PDB file of C-alpha atoms in Angstrom:
ATOM      1  CA  MET A  19      42.371  -8.784  12.487  1.00  0.00           C
ATOM      2  CA  HIS A  20      44.508  -6.573  10.250  1.00  0.00           C
ATOM      3  CA  ILE A  21      42.973  -3.524   8.579  1.00  0.00           C
ATOM      4  CA  LYS A  22      43.296  -3.157   4.903  1.00  0.00           C
ATOM      5  CA  ARG A  23      44.992  -0.272   3.354  1.00  0.00           C
ATOM      6  CA  HIS A  24      44.179   1.534   0.224  1.00  0.00           C
ATOM      7  CA  PRO A  25      47.642   0.645  -2.169  1.00  0.00           C
ATOM      8  CA  GLY A  26      45.325   2.166  -4.785  1.00  0.00           C
ATOM      9  CA  VAL A  27      44.541   5.463  -3.440  1.00  0.00           C
ATOM     10  CA  ASP A  28      46.335   8.364  -4.874  1.00  0.00           C
ATOM     11  CA  CYS A  29      45.749  11.319  -1.551  1.00  0.00           C
ATOM     12  CA  ALA A  30      47.320  13.885  -3.925  1.00  0.00           C
ATOM     13  CA  ILE A  31      44.238  13.284  -5.909  1.00  0.00           C
ATOM     14  CA  ALA A  32      41.636  11.494  -3.803  1.00  0.00           C
ATOM     15  CA  LYS A  33      39.225  12.695  -0.991  1.00  0.00           C
ATOM     16  CA  CYS A  34      41.729  10.995   1.635  1.00  0.00           C
ATOM     17  CA  VAL A  35      41.044  11.838   5.455  1.00  0.00           C
ATOM     18  CA  ALA A  36      43.063  10.899   8.488  1.00  0.00           C
ATOM     19  CA  LEU A  37      41.766  10.414  11.747  1.00  0.00           C
ATOM     20  CA  THR A  38      44.248  11.020  14.409  1.00  0.00           C
ATOM     21  CA  PHE A  39      43.984  10.425  18.221  1.00  0.00           C
ATOM     22  CA  ASP A  40      45.969  12.237  21.145  1.00  0.00           C
ATOM     23  CA  ASP A  41      46.988  11.544  24.620  1.00  0.00           C
ATOM     24  CA  GLY A  42      46.773   7.915  24.706  1.00  0.00           C
ATOM     25  CA  PRO A  43      46.616   5.185  25.050  1.00  0.00           C
ATOM     26  CA  GLY A  44      44.123   5.304  27.712  1.00  0.00           C
ATOM     27  CA  LYS A  45      41.133   2.997  28.910  1.00  0.00           C
ATOM     28  CA  TYR A  46      38.754   3.739  26.170  1.00  0.00           C
ATOM     29  CA  THR A  47      41.427   2.949  23.314  1.00  0.00           C
ATOM     30  CA  GLU A  48      41.058  -0.776  22.833  1.00  0.00           C
ATOM     31  CA  GLY A  49      37.451  -0.377  22.532  1.00  0.00           C
ATOM     32  CA  LEU A  50      38.172   2.277  20.006  1.00  0.00           C
ATOM     33  CA  LEU A  51      40.646  -0.606  18.188  1.00  0.00           C
ATOM     34  CA  ASP A  52      37.952  -2.793  17.996  1.00  0.00           C
ATOM     35  CA  LEU A  53      35.179   0.034  16.257  1.00  0.00           C
ATOM     36  CA  LEU A  54      38.238   0.615  13.923  1.00  0.00           C
ATOM     37  CA  ALA A  55      38.666  -3.307  13.171  1.00  0.00           C
ATOM     38  CA  ARG A  56      34.927  -3.241  12.593  1.00  0.00           C
ATOM     39  CA  GLU A  57      34.783  -0.647   9.983  1.00  0.00           C
ATOM     40  CA  ASN A  58      38.103  -1.664   8.445  1.00  0.00           C
ATOM     41  CA  VAL A  59      39.568   1.692   9.298  1.00  0.00           C
ATOM     42  CA  PRO A  60      43.117   2.672   9.935  1.00  0.00           C
ATOM     43  CA  ALA A  61      44.056   5.752  12.096  1.00  0.00           C
ATOM     44  CA  THR A  62      47.193   7.091  13.600  1.00  0.00           C
ATOM     45  CA  PHE A  63      47.732   7.558  17.548  1.00  0.00           C
ATOM     46  CA  PHE A  64      50.007  10.444  18.855  1.00  0.00           C
ATOM     47  CA  LEU A  65      50.868   8.641  22.038  1.00  0.00           C
ATOM     48  CA  LEU A  66      52.278   9.999  25.286  1.00  0.00           C
ATOM     49  CA  GLY A  67      55.165   8.138  26.665  1.00  0.00           C
ATOM     50  CA  GLN A  68      54.186   8.292  30.188  1.00  0.00           C
ATOM     51  CA  ASN A  69      50.990   6.024  29.246  1.00  0.00           C
ATOM     52  CA  VAL A  70      52.442   3.274  27.105  1.00  0.00           C
ATOM     53  CA  GLN A  71      53.520   1.305  29.842  1.00  0.00           C
ATOM     54  CA  GLN A  72      50.004   0.903  31.107  1.00  0.00           C
ATOM     55  CA  TYR A  73      49.042  -0.146  27.672  1.00  0.00           C
ATOM     56  CA  PRO A  74      51.234  -2.507  26.329  1.00  0.00           C
ATOM     57  CA  HIS A  75      48.523  -4.291  24.673  1.00  0.00           C
ATOM     58  CA  ALA A  76      46.829  -1.516  23.080  1.00  0.00           C
ATOM     59  CA  LEU A  77      50.233  -0.453  21.204  1.00  0.00           C
ATOM     60  CA  GLN A  78      50.729  -4.399  20.240  1.00  0.00           C
ATOM     61  CA  ARG A  79      47.560  -4.280  18.639  1.00  0.00           C
ATOM     62  CA  MET A  80      47.773  -1.102  16.819  1.00  0.00           C
ATOM     63  CA  VAL A  81      51.036  -2.320  14.915  1.00  0.00           C
ATOM     64  CA  THR A  82      49.256  -5.744  14.431  1.00  0.00           C
ATOM     65  CA  GLU A  83      46.069  -4.520  12.963  1.00  0.00           C
ATOM     66  CA  GLY A  84      47.814  -1.656  10.677  1.00  0.00           C
ATOM     67  CA  HIS A  85      47.493   1.572  12.854  1.00  0.00           C
ATOM     68  CA  GLN A  86      50.328   4.007  12.560  1.00  0.00           C
ATOM     69  CA  LEU A  87      51.850   5.282  15.975  1.00  0.00           C
ATOM     70  CA  GLY A  88      53.410   8.885  16.468  1.00  0.00           C
ATOM     71  CA  SER A  89      54.859  10.792  19.323  1.00  0.00           C
ATOM     72  CA  HIS A  90      53.106  13.487  21.501  1.00  0.00           C
ATOM     73  CA  THR A  91      55.862  13.410  23.953  1.00  0.00           C
ATOM     74  CA  PHE A  92      56.418  12.116  27.306  1.00  0.00           C
ATOM     75  CA  THR A  93      54.165  14.114  29.719  1.00  0.00           C
ATOM     76  CA  HIS A  94      52.517  16.814  27.239  1.00  0.00           C
ATOM     77  CA  PRO A  95      54.390  20.003  27.960  1.00  0.00           C
ATOM     78  CA  ASP A  96      54.523  23.157  25.850  1.00  0.00           C
ATOM     79  CA  LEU A  97      57.707  22.593  24.149  1.00  0.00           C
ATOM     80  CA  THR A  98      58.259  26.216  23.494  1.00  0.00           C
ATOM     81  CA  THR A  99      58.420  26.813  27.387  1.00  0.00           C
ATOM     82  CA  LEU A 100      61.069  24.138  27.913  1.00  0.00           C
ATOM     83  CA  PRO A 101      65.092  24.261  27.341  1.00  0.00           C
ATOM     84  CA  PRO A 102      66.484  22.209  24.510  1.00  0.00           C
ATOM     85  CA  GLU A 103      67.630  19.405  26.764  1.00  0.00           C
ATOM     86  CA  ARG A 104      64.050  19.313  28.214  1.00  0.00           C
ATOM     87  CA  VAL A 105      62.719  19.090  24.471  1.00  0.00           C
ATOM     88  CA  ALA A 106      65.379  16.480  23.476  1.00  0.00           C
ATOM     89  CA  ASP A 107      64.403  14.126  26.833  1.00  0.00           C
ATOM     90  CA  GLU A 108      60.874  14.724  26.224  1.00  0.00           C
ATOM     91  CA  LEU A 109      60.885  13.169  22.572  1.00  0.00           C
ATOM     92  CA  GLU A 110      63.838  10.797  23.378  1.00  0.00           C
ATOM     93  CA  SER A 111      61.715   9.477  26.523  1.00  0.00           C
ATOM     94  CA  THR A 112      59.119   8.861  24.205  1.00  0.00           C
ATOM     95  CA  ASN A 113      60.243   6.640  21.521  1.00  0.00           C
ATOM     96  CA  GLU A 114      62.202   4.726  23.783  1.00  0.00           C
ATOM     97  CA  ALA A 115      59.196   3.819  25.610  1.00  0.00           C
ATOM     98  CA  ILE A 116      57.099   2.621  22.765  1.00  0.00           C
ATOM     99  CA  ARG A 117      60.385   0.821  20.977  1.00  0.00           C
ATOM    100  CA  LYS A 118      60.414  -1.449  24.135  1.00  0.00           C
ATOM    101  CA  ILE A 119      56.802  -2.272  23.311  1.00  0.00           C
ATOM    102  CA  THR A 120      56.818  -2.384  19.729  1.00  0.00           C
ATOM    103  CA  GLY A 121      60.284  -2.637  18.241  1.00  0.00           C
ATOM    104  CA  PHE A 122      60.643   0.557  16.686  1.00  0.00           C
ATOM    105  CA  ALA A 123      60.183   4.427  17.150  1.00  0.00           C
ATOM    106  CA  PRO A 124      57.768   6.490  15.328  1.00  0.00           C
ATOM    107  CA  ASP A 125      59.192   8.748  12.884  1.00  0.00           C
ATOM    108  CA  THR A 126      55.976  11.473  13.274  1.00  0.00           C
ATOM    109  CA  VAL A 127      55.766  14.143  16.432  1.00  0.00           C
ATOM    110  CA  ARG A 128      52.497  15.983  17.718  1.00  0.00           C
ATOM    111  CA  PRO A 129      53.637  18.735  19.852  1.00  0.00           C
ATOM    112  CA  PRO A 130      51.093  19.119  22.932  1.00  0.00           C
ATOM    113  CA  TYR A 131      48.331  22.030  21.906  1.00  0.00           C
ATOM    114  CA  GLY A 132      50.296  22.140  18.698  1.00  0.00           C
ATOM    115  CA  ALA A 133      52.817  24.566  20.040  1.00  0.00           C
ATOM    116  CA  HIS A 134      56.146  24.786  18.141  1.00  0.00           C
ATOM    117  CA  ASN A 135      58.334  27.557  16.929  1.00  0.00           C
ATOM    118  CA  GLY A 136      61.435  27.759  15.251  1.00  0.00           C
ATOM    119  CA  ALA A 137      63.423  26.650  18.057  1.00  0.00           C
ATOM    120  CA  THR A 138      61.637  23.874  19.192  1.00  0.00           C
ATOM    121  CA  ASP A 139      61.606  22.709  14.966  1.00  0.00           C
ATOM    122  CA  ARG A 140      65.133  22.716  14.776  1.00  0.00           C
ATOM    123  CA  LEU A 141      65.416  20.457  17.579  1.00  0.00           C
ATOM    124  CA  ILE A 142      62.769  17.928  16.379  1.00  0.00           C
ATOM    125  CA  HIS A 143      64.108  15.466  13.762  1.00  0.00           C
ATOM    126  CA  ASP A 144      60.838  14.234  12.383  1.00  0.00           C
ATOM    127  CA  PRO A 145      58.077  15.540  10.615  1.00  0.00           C
ATOM    128  CA  LEU A 146      55.361  17.658  13.021  1.00  0.00           C
ATOM    129  CA  ILE A 147      51.817  16.517  12.305  1.00  0.00           C
ATOM    130  CA  LEU A 148      49.452  19.163  13.310  1.00  0.00           C
ATOM    131  CA  TRP A 149      45.591  19.297  12.357  1.00  0.00           C
ATOM    132  CA  ASP A 150      43.141  21.333  10.223  1.00  0.00           C
ATOM    133  CA  VAL A 151      39.949  20.059  11.896  1.00  0.00           C
ATOM    134  CA  ASP A 152      39.651  20.562  15.556  1.00  0.00           C
ATOM    135  CA  THR A 153      36.683  18.583  17.038  1.00  0.00           C
ATOM    136  CA  LEU A 154      37.204  20.392  20.495  1.00  0.00           C
ATOM    137  CA  ASP A 155      36.023  16.598  21.529  1.00  0.00           C
ATOM    138  CA  TRP A 156      37.841  17.171  25.064  1.00  0.00           C
ATOM    139  CA  GLN A 157      36.031  20.467  25.750  1.00  0.00           C
ATOM    140  CA  HIS A 158      32.177  19.782  25.293  1.00  0.00           C
ATOM    141  CA  HIS A 159      32.211  15.848  25.411  1.00  0.00           C
ATOM    142  CA  ASP A 160      29.322  15.584  22.754  1.00  0.00           C
ATOM    143  CA  PRO A 161      29.613  12.929  20.670  1.00  0.00           C
ATOM    144  CA  ALA A 162      27.459  14.329  18.175  1.00  0.00           C
ATOM    145  CA  ARG A 163      28.958  17.838  18.392  1.00  0.00           C
ATOM    146  CA  THR A 164      31.957  16.136  17.633  1.00  0.00           C
ATOM    147  CA  VAL A 165      30.595  14.695  14.813  1.00  0.00           C
ATOM    148  CA  SER A 166      29.230  17.777  13.240  1.00  0.00           C
ATOM    149  CA  VAL A 167      32.172  19.890  14.001  1.00  0.00           C
ATOM    150  CA  ALA A 168      34.317  17.532  12.285  1.00  0.00           C
ATOM    151  CA  MET A 169      31.620  17.359   8.942  1.00  0.00           C
ATOM    152  CA  GLU A 170      31.446  20.987   8.619  1.00  0.00           C
ATOM    153  CA  ALA A 171      35.355  21.497   8.451  1.00  0.00           C
ATOM    154  CA  VAL A 172      36.590  18.250   6.741  1.00  0.00           C
ATOM    155  CA  ARG A 173      37.848  18.780   2.868  1.00  0.00           C
ATOM    156  CA  GLY A 174      39.979  16.596   1.186  1.00  0.00           C
ATOM    157  CA  GLY A 175      43.405  16.056   2.415  1.00  0.00           C
ATOM    158  CA  SER A 176      42.217  16.963   6.239  1.00  0.00           C
ATOM    159  CA  ILE A 177      43.632  15.624   9.214  1.00  0.00           C
ATOM    160  CA  ILE A 178      41.248  15.509  12.121  1.00  0.00           C
ATOM    161  CA  LEU A 179      42.138  15.792  15.678  1.00  0.00           C
ATOM    162  CA  LEU A 180      40.152  13.699  18.101  1.00  0.00           C
ATOM    163  CA  HIS A 181      41.451  12.131  21.728  1.00  0.00           C
ATOM    164  CA  ASP A 182      41.022   8.431  22.644  1.00  0.00           C
ATOM    165  CA  ILE A 183      41.335   8.868  26.510  1.00  0.00           C
ATOM    166  CA  HIS A 184      37.657  10.177  26.441  1.00  0.00           C
ATOM    167  CA  LYS A 185      34.661   8.118  26.163  1.00  0.00           C
ATOM    168  CA  THR A 186      32.428  10.475  24.160  1.00  0.00           C
ATOM    169  CA  SER A 187      35.155  10.596  21.516  1.00  0.00           C
ATOM    170  CA  VAL A 188      35.297   7.305  21.156  1.00  0.00           C
ATOM    171  CA  GLN A 189      31.582   7.081  21.129  1.00  0.00           C
ATOM    172  CA  ALA A 190      31.463   9.426  18.216  1.00  0.00           C
ATOM    173  CA  VAL A 191      33.672   7.494  15.939  1.00  0.00           C
ATOM    174  CA  PRO A 192      31.212   4.742  14.252  1.00  0.00           C
ATOM    175  CA  GLU A 193      29.129   7.890  13.164  1.00  0.00           C
ATOM    176  CA  LEU A 194      32.011   9.677  12.201  1.00  0.00           C
ATOM    177  CA  ILE A 195      33.211   7.359   9.761  1.00  0.00           C
ATOM    178  CA  GLY A 196      29.906   6.712   8.638  1.00  0.00           C
ATOM    179  CA  ARG A 197      29.308  10.082   7.609  1.00  0.00           C
ATOM    180  CA  LEU A 198      32.941  10.313   6.013  1.00  0.00           C
ATOM    181  CA  LYS A 199      32.405   7.271   4.138  1.00  0.00           C
ATOM    182  CA  GLY A 200      29.069   8.558   2.913  1.00  0.00           C
ATOM    183  CA  GLN A 201      30.419  11.499   1.548  1.00  0.00           C
ATOM    184  CA  GLY A 202      33.276   9.781  -0.692  1.00  0.00           C
ATOM    185  CA  TYR A 203      36.386  10.059   1.589  1.00  0.00           C
ATOM    186  CA  SER A 204      38.965   7.229   2.243  1.00  0.00           C
ATOM    187  CA  LEU A 205      40.099   6.802   5.574  1.00  0.00           C
ATOM    188  CA  VAL A 206      43.973   6.676   5.910  1.00  0.00           C
ATOM    189  CA  THR A 207      46.991   6.975   8.321  1.00  0.00           C
ATOM    190  CA  ILE A 208      49.228  10.178   8.196  1.00  0.00           C
ATOM    191  CA  ASP A 209      51.804   7.694   6.046  1.00  0.00           C
ATOM    192  CA  GLU A 210      49.353   7.075   3.502  1.00  0.00           C
ATOM    193  CA  LEU A 211      48.057  10.623   3.168  1.00  0.00           C
ATOM    194  CA  PHE A 212      51.101  12.078   2.784  1.00  0.00           C
ATOM    195  CA  ALA A 213      52.495   9.171   0.714  1.00  0.00           C
ATOM    196  CA  GLY A 214      54.244  10.405  -2.720  1.00  0.00           C
ATOM    197  CA  THR A 215      55.896  13.493  -0.811  1.00  0.00           C
ATOM    198  CA  GLU A 216      58.994  14.377   1.005  1.00  0.00           C
ATOM    199  CA  LEU A 217      58.591  15.293   4.253  1.00  0.00           C
ATOM    200  CA  SER A 218      61.302  16.538   6.592  1.00  0.00           C
ATOM    201  CA  GLY A 219      62.167  16.913  10.252  1.00  0.00           C
ATOM    202  CA  GLY A 220      60.552  19.898  11.922  1.00  0.00           C
ATOM    203  CA  GLN A 221      58.306  20.497   9.023  1.00  0.00           C
ATOM    204  CA  ALA A 222      55.149  21.271   9.888  1.00  0.00           C
ATOM    205  CA  LEU A 223      51.814  20.076   8.337  1.00  0.00           C
ATOM    206  CA  THR A 224      48.233  20.640   8.818  1.00  0.00           C
ATOM    207  CA  ARG A 225      46.977  18.999   5.859  1.00  0.00           C
ATOM    208  CA  ARG A 226      47.703  17.699   2.230  1.00  0.00           C
ATOM    209  CA  PRO A 227      46.641  19.453  -0.239  1.00  0.00           C
ATOM    210  CA  VAL A 228      44.479  17.986  -3.010  1.00  0.00           C
ATOM    211  CA  GLY A 229      44.040  18.708  -6.682  1.00  0.00           C
ATOM    212  CA  GLY A 230      46.033  21.920  -6.703  1.00  0.00           C
ATOM    213  CA  GLN A 231      44.323  23.473  -3.279  1.00  0.00           C
ATOM    214  CA  ALA A 232      46.928  25.189  -1.046  1.00  0.00           C
TER     215      ALA A 232
END
């Protein structure tokens, strides 16, 4: 099944939201992909290089089913604490691991913990995708709370942070999608969210402004 995109949606105007999942793939990722396929919703997965070799089928499904892949480094370090050569290795190793399975490397990066500074930004050649809605799903492991936190903070142009390595996070997805759709949001990938804008390497983004909002 290939998820249908939203070619007619202009996320500079419309209420678009990007669901993003960090730290995978893991043992719950394929179940999440099943849910997203049933709901016809694309997502963006920020992958750990050390995990991708264990779940090649999940990566192949992400590509064939219309999702976007991004880098979350190889071992999940705080990049601001590393020397330049280690930062480069974390990113290059992840790109190579993903390329071996999918045939291409991702072109967005999410730094672990959202930690970055001027030095790391100069070393990263792709846009840095952060978030403006942190569900804290990894902390409380409560599906209902994940949904409520997300719905309280979401607005047009939001990037929602979730983690597909936790069963409770995946359990929250059906209700979260239903609530978002019920409020008129279009669920899109990061590429779709920022379509029509020019992004540069090392540029950090937390959301897309909509309708002139800052």
